[in-house]
Short mmCIF file of C-alpha atoms in Angstrom, two decimals:
data_model
loop_
_atom_site.label_atom_id
_atom_site.label_comp_id
_atom_site.label_asym_id
_atom_site.label_seq_id
_atom_site.Cartn_x
_atom_site.Cartn_y
_atom_site.Cartn_z
CA MET A 1 -41.37 19.61 18.10
CA THR A 2 -39.86 21.99 20.62
CA ASP A 3 -38.16 25.00 19.07
CA LEU A 4 -34.40 24.62 19.47
CA SER A 5 -31.65 27.19 19.25
CA VAL A 6 -28.64 26.69 17.00
CA GLY A 7 -26.38 23.98 18.35
CA GLN A 8 -28.96 22.02 20.32
CA PHE A 9 -29.74 18.54 19.09
CA VAL A 10 -33.10 17.04 18.24
CA ASN A 11 -34.01 13.92 20.19
CA ASP A 12 -37.17 13.13 18.24
CA LEU A 13 -37.30 12.20 14.57
CA ALA A 14 -39.60 14.96 13.36
CA PRO A 15 -38.42 16.72 10.19
CA VAL A 16 -37.24 20.29 10.32
CA GLN A 17 -38.93 22.83 8.02
CA SER A 18 -37.02 25.97 7.16
CA GLN A 19 -38.36 28.59 4.75
CA ASP A 20 -36.02 27.21 2.08
CA THR A 21 -37.34 23.69 2.71
CA ALA A 22 -40.94 24.90 2.58
CA ASP A 23 -40.30 26.41 -0.84
CA ASN A 24 -38.95 23.06 -2.06
CA ARG A 25 -41.83 20.83 -0.95
CA LYS A 26 -43.56 20.71 -4.36
CA VAL A 27 -40.56 19.12 -6.08
CA GLY A 28 -38.84 17.01 -3.46
CA ALA A 29 -40.14 13.71 -2.12
CA GLU A 30 -40.66 12.78 1.51
CA ILE A 31 -38.72 9.76 2.77
CA TYR A 32 -39.96 7.49 5.55
CA ILE A 33 -37.51 4.98 7.01
CA GLU A 34 -39.04 2.54 9.48
CA LYS A 35 -37.32 -0.14 11.60
CA LEU A 36 -34.52 -0.44 9.05
CA HIS A 37 -31.92 -3.17 9.58
CA LYS A 38 -28.94 -4.16 7.46
CA PHE A 39 -26.69 -7.10 8.29
CA TYR A 40 -23.68 -8.51 6.46
CA GLY A 41 -23.55 -12.00 7.90
CA ASP A 42 -23.27 -11.49 11.66
CA VAL A 43 -22.18 -7.86 11.31
CA LYS A 44 -24.90 -5.33 12.14
CA VAL A 45 -24.42 -2.23 9.97
CA LEU A 46 -27.80 -0.56 10.56
CA GLU A 47 -30.13 -1.56 13.36
CA ASP A 48 -33.73 -0.51 14.06
CA LEU A 49 -33.28 2.84 12.32
CA ASP A 50 -36.24 5.24 12.05
CA LEU A 51 -36.01 8.53 10.17
CA THR A 52 -38.42 10.90 8.42
CA ILE A 53 -37.08 13.36 5.85
CA GLN A 54 -39.28 16.19 4.67
CA ALA A 55 -39.81 16.95 0.99
CA GLY A 56 -37.17 19.44 -0.12
CA GLU A 57 -35.11 19.08 3.04
CA PHE A 58 -31.30 19.03 2.91
CA ILE A 59 -29.95 16.38 5.29
CA ALA A 60 -26.29 15.74 6.11
CA ILE A 61 -25.21 12.43 7.64
CA VAL A 62 -21.98 12.39 9.64
CA GLY A 63 -20.18 9.83 11.77
CA ARG A 64 -17.05 7.77 11.99
CA SER A 65 -16.01 5.43 9.17
CA GLY A 66 -18.02 2.21 9.26
CA CYS A 67 -21.01 3.69 11.11
CA GLY A 68 -23.40 2.91 8.23
CA LYS A 69 -23.62 6.27 6.40
CA SER A 70 -22.96 5.05 2.87
CA THR A 71 -24.91 1.85 3.47
CA LEU A 72 -27.98 3.91 4.34
CA LEU A 73 -27.57 5.91 1.14
CA ARG A 74 -27.27 2.74 -0.95
CA LEU A 75 -30.42 1.33 0.62
CA ILE A 76 -32.37 4.49 -0.18
CA ALA A 77 -31.04 4.34 -3.76
CA ASP A 78 -32.07 0.67 -4.03
CA LEU A 79 -28.48 -0.32 -4.79
CA GLU A 80 -28.72 -2.77 -1.89
CA GLN A 81 -31.62 -4.46 -0.14
CA ALA A 82 -32.41 -4.06 3.55
CA SER A 83 -32.30 -7.13 5.77
CA TYR A 84 -35.69 -5.95 6.94
CA GLY A 85 -37.58 -2.74 7.56
CA GLU A 86 -39.12 -0.28 5.11
CA ILE A 87 -38.16 2.75 3.07
CA LYS A 88 -41.14 4.62 1.63
CA PHE A 89 -41.42 7.72 -0.51
CA LYS A 90 -44.20 10.26 -0.88
CA SER A 91 -44.46 12.99 -3.50
CA THR A 92 -47.20 15.52 -4.17
CA GLU A 93 -48.67 13.07 -6.68
CA ASN A 94 -48.70 9.69 -4.98
CA PHE A 95 -47.53 7.50 -2.15
CA ARG A 96 -45.49 4.54 -3.24
CA GLU A 97 -42.91 2.06 -2.11
CA GLY A 98 -39.75 1.28 -4.04
CA ILE A 99 -37.44 3.41 -6.12
CA THR A 100 -37.50 4.49 -9.75
CA SER A 101 -34.58 5.85 -11.72
CA ASP A 102 -36.58 8.94 -12.64
CA ASP A 103 -37.05 9.94 -9.00
CA ILE A 104 -33.64 9.31 -7.40
CA ARG A 105 -30.09 10.06 -8.53
CA VAL A 106 -26.79 9.36 -6.80
CA MET A 107 -23.54 11.30 -7.03
CA PHE A 108 -20.41 9.48 -5.82
CA GLN A 109 -16.88 10.58 -4.94
CA ASP A 110 -15.82 9.12 -8.29
CA PRO A 111 -17.71 11.02 -11.03
CA ARG A 112 -18.10 7.77 -13.03
CA LEU A 113 -18.07 9.44 -16.43
CA LEU A 114 -17.73 7.23 -19.49
CA PRO A 115 -14.25 7.95 -20.91
CA TRP A 116 -15.29 7.21 -24.52
CA LYS A 117 -18.07 9.82 -24.50
CA ASN A 118 -17.62 13.58 -24.39
CA ILE A 119 -19.05 15.63 -21.53
CA LEU A 120 -22.29 16.52 -23.30
CA GLU A 121 -22.87 12.87 -24.23
CA ASN A 122 -22.24 11.83 -20.62
CA VAL A 123 -24.86 14.26 -19.36
CA GLN A 124 -27.30 13.06 -22.03
CA LEU A 125 -27.08 9.44 -20.85
CA GLY A 126 -30.55 8.02 -20.25
CA LEU A 127 -32.34 11.03 -21.72
CA LYS A 128 -34.73 10.76 -24.63
CA LYS A 129 -33.57 12.45 -27.81
CA GLN A 130 -36.09 15.25 -27.42
CA GLN A 131 -34.60 15.97 -23.97
CA HIS A 132 -31.00 16.41 -25.16
CA ASP A 133 -31.28 20.20 -25.07
CA LYS A 134 -31.75 19.93 -21.31
CA ALA A 135 -28.23 18.48 -20.98
CA ALA A 136 -26.74 21.55 -22.64
CA GLN A 137 -28.78 23.82 -20.36
CA LEU A 138 -27.48 22.04 -17.27
CA LEU A 139 -23.89 22.24 -18.47
CA GLU A 140 -24.41 25.98 -18.74
CA LYS A 141 -25.77 26.06 -15.18
CA VAL A 142 -22.65 24.32 -13.84
CA GLY A 143 -20.35 26.53 -15.94
CA LEU A 144 -19.19 23.91 -18.45
CA GLN A 145 -20.96 24.98 -21.64
CA GLU A 146 -17.59 25.64 -23.30
CA LYS A 147 -16.27 22.21 -22.24
CA SER A 148 -19.16 20.15 -23.60
CA LYS A 149 -17.19 18.55 -26.45
CA LEU A 150 -14.16 17.63 -24.35
CA TRP A 151 -13.40 14.14 -23.03
CA PRO A 152 -13.51 13.49 -19.26
CA SER A 153 -9.72 13.04 -19.26
CA GLN A 154 -9.34 16.63 -20.43
CA LEU A 155 -11.15 18.08 -17.41
CA SER A 156 -9.97 18.85 -13.89
CA GLY A 157 -11.36 16.92 -10.92
CA GLY A 158 -13.75 19.72 -10.09
CA GLN A 159 -14.97 19.97 -13.68
CA ARG A 160 -15.61 16.23 -13.78
CA GLN A 161 -17.69 16.50 -10.61
CA ARG A 162 -19.63 19.41 -12.11
CA SER A 163 -20.33 17.16 -15.10
CA ALA A 164 -21.51 14.37 -12.79
CA LEU A 165 -23.81 16.82 -10.99
CA ALA A 166 -25.27 18.00 -14.30
CA ARG A 167 -25.86 14.38 -15.33
CA ALA A 168 -27.61 13.61 -12.03
CA LEU A 169 -29.88 16.64 -12.35
CA SER A 170 -30.67 16.12 -16.03
CA HIS A 171 -33.38 13.65 -15.01
CA THR A 172 -35.09 16.18 -12.70
CA PRO A 173 -34.83 13.95 -9.62
CA ARG A 174 -37.04 14.35 -6.59
CA ILE A 175 -34.21 13.00 -4.43
CA LEU A 176 -30.47 13.60 -4.84
CA LEU A 177 -28.09 11.38 -2.85
CA LEU A 178 -24.53 12.66 -2.39
CA ASP A 179 -22.02 10.04 -1.22
CA GLU A 180 -18.98 12.17 -0.32
CA PRO A 181 -18.79 13.62 -3.85
CA LEU A 182 -16.44 16.44 -2.84
CA GLY A 183 -14.01 14.44 -0.73
CA ALA A 184 -11.21 14.26 -3.31
CA LEU A 185 -11.33 17.93 -4.34
CA ASP A 186 -8.95 20.68 -3.29
CA ALA A 187 -10.25 23.18 -0.71
CA LEU A 188 -11.14 25.99 -3.13
CA THR A 189 -12.87 23.70 -5.64
CA ARG A 190 -14.73 22.05 -2.79
CA LEU A 191 -16.12 25.40 -1.64
CA GLU A 192 -17.17 26.25 -5.19
CA MET A 193 -18.96 22.90 -5.51
CA GLN A 194 -20.71 23.39 -2.17
CA ASN A 195 -22.02 26.75 -3.37
CA LEU A 196 -23.14 25.23 -6.68
CA ILE A 197 -24.97 22.33 -5.03
CA GLU A 198 -26.74 24.71 -2.65
CA LYS A 199 -27.70 27.06 -5.50
CA LEU A 200 -29.19 24.25 -7.62
CA TRP A 201 -30.97 22.75 -4.59
CA LEU A 202 -32.61 26.10 -3.89
CA GLU A 203 -33.58 26.50 -7.56
CA GLN A 204 -34.90 22.98 -8.20
CA GLY A 205 -36.17 21.86 -4.80
CA PHE A 206 -35.07 18.21 -4.72
CA THR A 207 -34.72 16.43 -1.37
CA THR A 208 -31.00 16.02 -0.67
CA ILE A 209 -29.05 13.62 1.55
CA LEU A 210 -25.32 14.27 1.86
CA VAL A 211 -22.90 11.77 3.41
CA THR A 212 -19.75 13.54 4.52
CA HIS A 213 -16.83 13.30 6.95
CA ASP A 214 -16.49 17.09 6.83
CA VAL A 215 -18.45 18.62 9.71
CA SER A 216 -17.97 22.13 8.33
CA GLU A 217 -19.49 21.02 5.02
CA ALA A 218 -22.48 19.55 6.87
CA VAL A 219 -23.09 22.82 8.74
CA GLN A 220 -22.61 24.83 5.54
CA LEU A 221 -25.24 22.95 3.55
CA ALA A 222 -27.74 21.10 5.73
CA ASP A 223 -31.07 21.93 7.33
CA ARG A 224 -30.47 19.04 9.72
CA ILE A 225 -27.41 16.98 10.61
CA ILE A 226 -27.80 13.30 11.52
CA LEU A 227 -25.04 11.66 13.58
CA LEU A 228 -24.82 7.91 13.04
CA ASP A 229 -23.01 5.68 15.52
CA LYS A 230 -22.75 1.92 15.09
CA GLY A 231 -25.84 1.80 12.90
CA HIS A 232 -28.00 3.96 15.18
CA ILE A 233 -29.00 7.61 15.08
CA ARG A 234 -27.10 9.06 18.02
CA GLN A 235 -28.07 12.73 17.70
CA GLN A 236 -29.77 15.15 15.32
CA PHE A 237 -28.72 18.78 15.03
CA LYS A 238 -31.08 21.43 13.70
CA VAL A 239 -29.26 24.09 11.67
CA GLU A 240 -30.93 27.50 11.98
CA LEU A 241 -28.37 29.63 10.19
CA ASN A 242 -29.52 31.95 7.41
CA ARG A 243 -28.45 31.21 3.84
CA PRO A 244 -26.03 31.96 2.32
CA ARG A 245 -24.11 30.92 5.42
CA LYS A 246 -21.14 32.78 6.77
CA LYS A 247 -18.51 31.26 9.04
CA ASN A 248 -19.30 33.45 12.02
CA ALA A 249 -19.42 32.70 15.75
CA GLN A 250 -22.75 30.82 15.49
CA PHE A 251 -21.41 28.69 12.65
CA ALA A 252 -18.24 27.88 14.60
CA GLU A 253 -20.24 27.05 17.74
CA LEU A 254 -22.45 24.53 15.95
CA GLU A 255 -19.52 23.07 14.01
CA GLN A 256 -17.68 22.46 17.29
CA GLN A 257 -20.74 20.88 18.92
CA VAL A 258 -21.22 18.46 16.02
CA LEU A 259 -17.50 17.65 15.92
CA ASP A 260 -17.43 17.00 19.68
CA ALA A 261 -20.42 14.68 19.31
CA VAL A 262 -18.71 12.75 16.50
CA LEU A 263 -15.49 12.42 18.51
CA ALA A 264 -17.47 11.16 21.50
CA THR A 265 -18.78 8.15 19.57
#
């Protein structure tokens, strides 16, 4: 793949490998999407979509409402079935088709915590008894160790999303799917959550796909930004900004280029 400067888009589908991504390859899983189609009756949501995502890569998917972003995430998570086409996964251990709950976790805009269980019990969901200590460790990582015995209703929106993130990561996923999880948060809490997600991604190395309407958020977090338009990949932007990212002239230039591309669809 030709080396591109910040702000230029990638016409091919080759994955982008940054130093951060290279460090994550042992944990994350590669994703291969081939000739993917999704129809709802006569409505084409995704059509002939091809995409390769490198192990440990952080991908952001942007585009107008209804372009197929969340549908693509649900197909990867096996929450819906493709009309036809393939989604394959490859880890350091094996090459396999299909999805297992141990490998992939999804975080939604709604934290989906069980109201009758406290925060620690919510994070422990699905874990074996001998793994329960891991839930407490993750609550400490997200800054909620002192809130572990509270009910979800007693937490702020940001704290509930931190709890949902801890629950998702308690299973040590190879792939983390983020379906606009920060969309309902206030600006300051959103920035704090972005920093937390990036920190844990760098520490744990899972492959991450973020669906967002926030172009600034995509530039802040992603190695590569995918622009979807009417079920097709319209453009790909390679993000070559050092981490942690600062909102400098380069950041603003790329943000404007991605925004202009979205508005042109």
